[in-house]
Tab-separated table of C-alpha atoms in Angstrom:
chain	number	residue	atom	x	y	z
B	1	GLY	CA	-74.845	-5.662	164.022
B	2	ALA	CA	-71.118	-5.891	164.389
B	3	GLY	CA	-71.132	-6.143	168.149
B	4	VAL	CA	-73.336	-6.429	171.180
B	5	SER	CA	-75.455	-3.330	171.475
B	6	GLN	CA	-76.985	-2.078	174.730
B	7	SER	CA	-79.413	0.753	175.304
B	8	PRO	CA	-79.628	3.137	176.899
B	9	SER	CA	-75.969	3.819	177.642
B	10	ASN	CA	-76.981	5.814	180.710
B	11	LYS	CA	-80.112	5.816	182.725
B	12	VAL	CA	-81.020	7.950	185.740
B	13	THR	CA	-84.205	6.968	187.512
B	14	GLU	CA	-85.998	7.819	190.696
B	15	LYS	CA	-86.178	5.331	193.483
B	16	GLY	CA	-89.276	3.188	193.159
B	17	LYS	CA	-89.612	3.460	189.398
B	18	ASP	CA	-89.295	0.563	186.985
B	19	VAL	CA	-86.555	0.422	184.345
B	20	GLU	CA	-85.955	-1.629	181.265
B	21	LEU	CA	-82.518	-2.273	179.828
B	22	ARG	CA	-82.119	-3.647	176.340
B	23	CYS	CA	-79.484	-5.884	174.794
B	24	ASP	CA	-79.047	-6.719	171.129
B	25	PRO	CA	-76.622	-9.655	170.869
B	26	ILE	CA	-74.385	-10.474	167.944
B	27	SER	CA	-76.433	-12.058	165.161
B	28	GLY	CA	-76.326	-15.842	165.344
B	29	HIS	CA	-75.123	-16.020	168.953
B	30	THR	CA	-77.271	-18.478	170.818
B	31	ALA	CA	-76.139	-17.600	174.329
B	32	LEU	CA	-76.879	-14.293	176.069
B	33	TYR	CA	-75.755	-13.205	179.533
B	34	TRP	CA	-76.490	-10.334	181.890
B	35	TYR	CA	-73.961	-9.212	184.488
B	36	ARG	CA	-73.950	-6.420	187.008
B	37	GLN	CA	-70.814	-4.469	187.893
B	38	SER	CA	-70.878	-2.137	190.875
B	39	LEU	CA	-68.315	0.657	190.973
B	40	GLY	CA	-64.800	-0.769	191.040
B	41	GLN	CA	-66.064	-4.331	191.579
B	42	GLY	CA	-66.122	-7.557	189.632
B	43	LEU	CA	-68.855	-8.917	187.420
B	44	GLU	CA	-71.829	-10.428	189.187
B	45	PHE	CA	-73.723	-13.003	187.147
B	46	LEU	CA	-77.444	-12.310	186.813
B	47	ILE	CA	-79.037	-14.506	184.154
B	48	TYR	CA	-78.098	-16.684	181.164
B	49	PHE	CA	-80.143	-17.616	178.107
B	50	GLN	CA	-79.156	-20.485	175.802
B	51	GLY	CA	-81.266	-21.046	172.706
B	52	ASN	CA	-84.704	-22.336	173.604
B	53	SER	CA	-83.652	-23.811	176.944
B	54	ALA	CA	-85.018	-22.506	180.211
B	55	PRO	CA	-82.841	-19.611	181.351
B	56	ASP	CA	-80.444	-19.883	184.309
B	57	LYS	CA	-81.837	-17.260	186.669
B	58	SER	CA	-79.736	-18.270	189.633
B	59	GLY	CA	-77.948	-14.898	189.840
B	60	LEU	CA	-80.971	-12.607	189.993
B	61	PRO	CA	-80.692	-10.826	193.353
B	62	SER	CA	-84.403	-10.449	194.077
B	63	ASP	CA	-87.800	-10.879	192.511
B	64	ARG	CA	-87.691	-7.258	191.446
B	65	PHE	CA	-85.309	-8.401	188.688
B	66	SER	CA	-86.529	-10.241	185.594
B	67	ALA	CA	-85.364	-10.778	182.060
B	68	GLU	CA	-86.733	-12.097	178.850
B	69	ARG	CA	-85.346	-12.886	175.494
B	70	THR	CA	-87.689	-12.662	172.556
B	71	GLY	CA	-87.251	-14.771	169.441
B	72	GLY	CA	-83.839	-15.957	170.621
B	73	SER	CA	-82.383	-12.538	169.992
B	74	VAL	CA	-83.035	-9.280	171.802
B	75	SER	CA	-83.175	-9.394	175.575
B	76	THR	CA	-84.695	-6.975	178.113
B	77	LEU	CA	-83.665	-6.817	181.748
B	78	THR	CA	-86.355	-5.255	183.888
B	79	ILE	CA	-85.854	-3.926	187.385
B	80	GLN	CA	-89.048	-3.075	189.254
B	81	ARG	CA	-89.319	-0.614	192.104
B	82	THR	CA	-85.657	0.354	191.788
B	83	GLN	CA	-83.535	0.884	194.887
B	84	GLN	CA	-80.359	2.904	195.289
B	85	GLU	CA	-78.328	-0.288	195.669
B	86	ASP	CA	-79.374	-1.212	192.122
B	87	SER	CA	-77.093	1.540	190.864
B	88	ALA	CA	-74.420	-0.159	188.767
B	89	VAL	CA	-73.303	-0.875	185.234
B	90	TYR	CA	-75.333	-3.647	183.661
B	91	LEU	CA	-73.338	-5.590	181.089
B	92	CYS	CA	-74.762	-7.835	178.445
B	93	ALA	CA	-72.709	-10.427	176.596
B	94	SER	CA	-73.333	-13.009	173.933
B	95	SER	CA	-71.475	-16.031	172.630
B	96	PRO	CA	-71.915	-18.683	169.982
B	97	LYS	CA	-72.942	-22.214	170.985
B	98	LYS	CA	-70.262	-23.805	173.142
B	99	ARG	CA	-68.024	-26.021	171.064
B	100	PRO	CA	-66.768	-29.311	172.422
B	101	LYS	CA	-63.074	-28.926	171.595
B	102	ARG	CA	-62.501	-25.233	171.929
B	103	ASP	CA	-64.708	-22.905	173.870
B	104	THR	CA	-65.370	-19.360	172.816
B	105	GLU	CA	-65.211	-16.119	174.667
B	106	ALA	CA	-68.162	-13.942	175.580
B	107	PHE	CA	-68.512	-10.725	173.598
B	108	PHE	CA	-69.614	-7.801	175.749
B	109	GLY	CA	-71.625	-4.711	175.080
B	110	GLN	CA	-70.624	-1.316	176.388
B	111	GLY	CA	-73.042	-1.569	179.285
B	112	THR	CA	-75.845	0.546	180.682
B	113	ARG	CA	-74.923	2.739	183.610
B	114	LEU	CA	-77.931	2.846	185.922
B	115	THR	CA	-78.156	5.490	188.605
B	116	VAL	CA	-81.031	5.380	191.051
B	117	VAL	CA	-81.551	8.685	192.850
X	1	ALA	CA	-67.167	-20.970	197.903
X	2	GLN	CA	-65.424	-18.715	195.398
X	3	LYS	CA	-65.117	-20.329	192.006
X	4	ILE	CA	-62.538	-17.823	190.778
X	5	THR	CA	-60.095	-16.161	193.136
X	6	GLN	CA	-57.897	-13.221	192.282
X	7	THR	CA	-55.883	-12.377	195.385
X	8	GLN	CA	-54.217	-9.205	194.098
X	9	PRO	CA	-56.582	-6.238	194.235
X	10	GLY	CA	-53.872	-3.983	192.823
X	11	MET	CA	-50.473	-4.330	191.174
X	12	PHE	CA	-47.787	-1.968	189.994
X	13	VAL	CA	-45.207	-2.739	187.287
X	14	GLN	CA	-42.507	-0.694	185.649
X	15	GLU	CA	-42.884	-0.073	181.946
X	16	LYS	CA	-41.136	-2.743	179.812
X	17	GLU	CA	-41.050	-5.250	182.665
X	18	ALA	CA	-43.099	-8.462	182.882
X	19	VAL	CA	-45.914	-8.902	185.414
X	20	THR	CA	-47.913	-11.923	186.565
X	21	LEU	CA	-51.546	-11.609	187.631
X	22	ASP	CA	-52.743	-14.544	189.765
X	23	CYS	CA	-55.895	-16.559	189.293
X	24	THR	CA	-56.990	-19.735	190.997
X	25	TYR	CA	-60.207	-21.589	190.313
X	26	ASP	CA	-62.355	-24.257	191.769
X	27	THR	CA	-64.260	-26.834	189.771
X	28	SER	CA	-65.051	-30.513	189.807
X	29	ASP	CA	-65.668	-30.586	186.075
X	30	GLN	CA	-63.096	-32.229	183.779
X	31	SER	CA	-63.973	-29.922	180.877
X	32	TYR	CA	-63.751	-26.195	181.415
X	33	GLY	CA	-62.364	-23.061	179.873
X	34	LEU	CA	-60.391	-20.249	181.417
X	35	PHE	CA	-60.418	-16.696	180.109
X	36	TRP	CA	-58.760	-13.374	180.797
X	37	TYR	CA	-60.350	-10.033	180.045
X	38	LYS	CA	-59.016	-6.516	180.248
X	39	GLN	CA	-61.259	-3.623	181.270
X	40	PRO	CA	-59.705	-0.148	180.701
X	41	SER	CA	-61.188	2.909	182.362
X	42	SER	CA	-63.506	3.256	179.361
X	43	GLY	CA	-65.371	0.247	180.720
X	44	GLU	CA	-65.306	-2.084	177.714
X	45	MET	CA	-64.456	-5.732	178.281
X	46	ILE	CA	-61.639	-6.872	175.995
X	47	PHE	CA	-60.951	-10.572	175.632
X	48	LEU	CA	-57.266	-11.375	175.901
X	49	ILE	CA	-56.605	-15.100	176.059
X	50	TYR	CA	-58.250	-18.530	176.477
X	51	GLN	CA	-57.029	-21.831	177.931
X	52	GLY	CA	-58.978	-25.057	177.636
X	53	SER	CA	-58.709	-27.616	180.409
X	54	TYR	CA	-57.527	-30.264	177.975
X	55	ASP	CA	-54.937	-28.039	176.290
X	56	GLU	CA	-51.464	-29.333	177.006
X	57	GLN	CA	-49.667	-26.229	175.949
X	58	ASN	CA	-49.932	-22.903	177.715
X	59	ALA	CA	-51.881	-20.387	175.652
X	60	THR	CA	-50.075	-17.389	174.209
X	61	GLU	CA	-51.381	-14.350	172.391
X	62	GLY	CA	-48.748	-11.780	171.576
X	63	ARG	CA	-47.457	-10.315	174.845
X	64	TYR	CA	-49.966	-12.306	176.851
X	65	SER	CA	-49.391	-15.838	178.041
X	66	LEU	CA	-51.324	-18.007	180.420
X	67	ASN	CA	-49.378	-20.041	182.976
X	68	PHE	CA	-51.757	-23.008	183.325
X	69	GLN	CA	-51.055	-25.345	186.228
X	70	LYS	CA	-53.938	-27.769	186.221
X	71	ALA	CA	-53.034	-29.742	189.335
X	72	ARG	CA	-52.798	-26.496	191.322
X	73	LYS	CA	-55.902	-25.111	189.591
X	74	SER	CA	-54.182	-21.920	188.716
X	75	ALA	CA	-54.302	-19.880	185.489
X	76	ASN	CA	-52.021	-16.899	185.920
X	77	LEU	CA	-51.759	-14.233	183.240
X	78	VAL	CA	-48.297	-13.106	182.293
X	79	ILE	CA	-47.874	-9.800	180.487
X	80	SER	CA	-44.424	-9.310	179.016
X	81	ALA	CA	-42.856	-5.970	178.164
X	82	SER	CA	-45.560	-3.967	179.911
X	83	GLN	CA	-46.813	-0.815	178.218
X	84	LEU	CA	-48.548	2.212	179.680
X	85	GLY	CA	-51.696	1.166	177.804
X	86	ASP	CA	-51.786	-2.032	179.820
X	87	SER	CA	-52.975	-0.056	182.832
X	88	ALA	CA	-56.476	-1.455	183.427
X	89	MET	CA	-58.575	-3.891	185.439
X	90	TYR	CA	-57.944	-7.535	184.590
X	91	PHE	CA	-60.520	-10.251	185.143
X	92	CYS	CA	-60.063	-14.009	185.192
X	93	ALA	CA	-63.117	-16.052	184.239
X	94	MET	CA	-64.097	-19.697	184.005
X	95	ARG	CA	-66.762	-21.484	182.005
X	96	GLU	CA	-67.545	-24.995	183.211
X	97	GLY	CA	-68.536	-27.674	180.757
X	98	GLY	CA	-70.342	-30.448	182.548
X	99	SER	CA	-73.052	-28.882	184.665
X	100	GLY	CA	-75.325	-28.097	181.735
X	101	THR	CA	-75.248	-24.370	182.249
X	102	TYR	CA	-72.422	-22.543	180.622
X	103	LYS	CA	-72.255	-19.231	182.323
X	104	TYR	CA	-68.946	-17.429	182.732
X	105	ILE	CA	-67.917	-16.875	186.305
X	106	PHE	CA	-65.616	-13.916	186.944
X	107	GLY	CA	-63.130	-13.133	189.650
X	108	THR	CA	-63.066	-9.837	191.493
X	109	GLY	CA	-60.298	-8.465	189.314
X	110	THR	CA	-56.794	-7.044	189.624
X	111	ARG	CA	-56.135	-3.384	188.933
X	112	LEU	CA	-52.812	-3.032	187.137
X	113	LYS	CA	-50.931	0.220	186.970
X	114	VAL	CA	-47.933	0.513	184.642
X	115	LEU	CA	-45.413	3.083	185.745
X	116	ALA	CA	-43.347	5.135	183.271
């Protein structure tokens, strides 16, 4: 596709339920990132995938959060047993392989707004 | 320790005037990139400008310029001739080059309001 696509755009779930958020990166982009943005706040890094390398999971806030990336393309962020503090906008971004001389920006999706009630 | 620090939670500027949004960063890498993004109320993240750590010239993109002071580890965004459409949240970000993991680290943002 032309840009990073995320689905659903909005998700309301009951506390304790599991949710899956999907990200379709730009075709050919080797790097994929998940960020969380609470209302009016900055972007909190969650996880980063680069090609076939082991993902950088250092930002995942708890073991209720996990993510996978199948075939080096689509990624799914799963939140188990959701809590009210998980309510936020979850942003996915992708970028081409980092170049030595000139880096490249991350291209963001529109985000998934998750509300846990 | 904060990798990216944006000390101005909110800023006001009069239309047509210039405004500087501050950003300082912390890294021990020699190779890194600095980015600015704009996030309007619609929520999308719009890339504005990039500065590489080895770039000798300050980056410019239209009305945006980046005042890069490497020794002070600052990468301030300058918006000239502000427009009402510039009202948004602005994020500074860094991508380090030497640690083997190339995630973008974002600051907490500055909310800019342009006044008519």
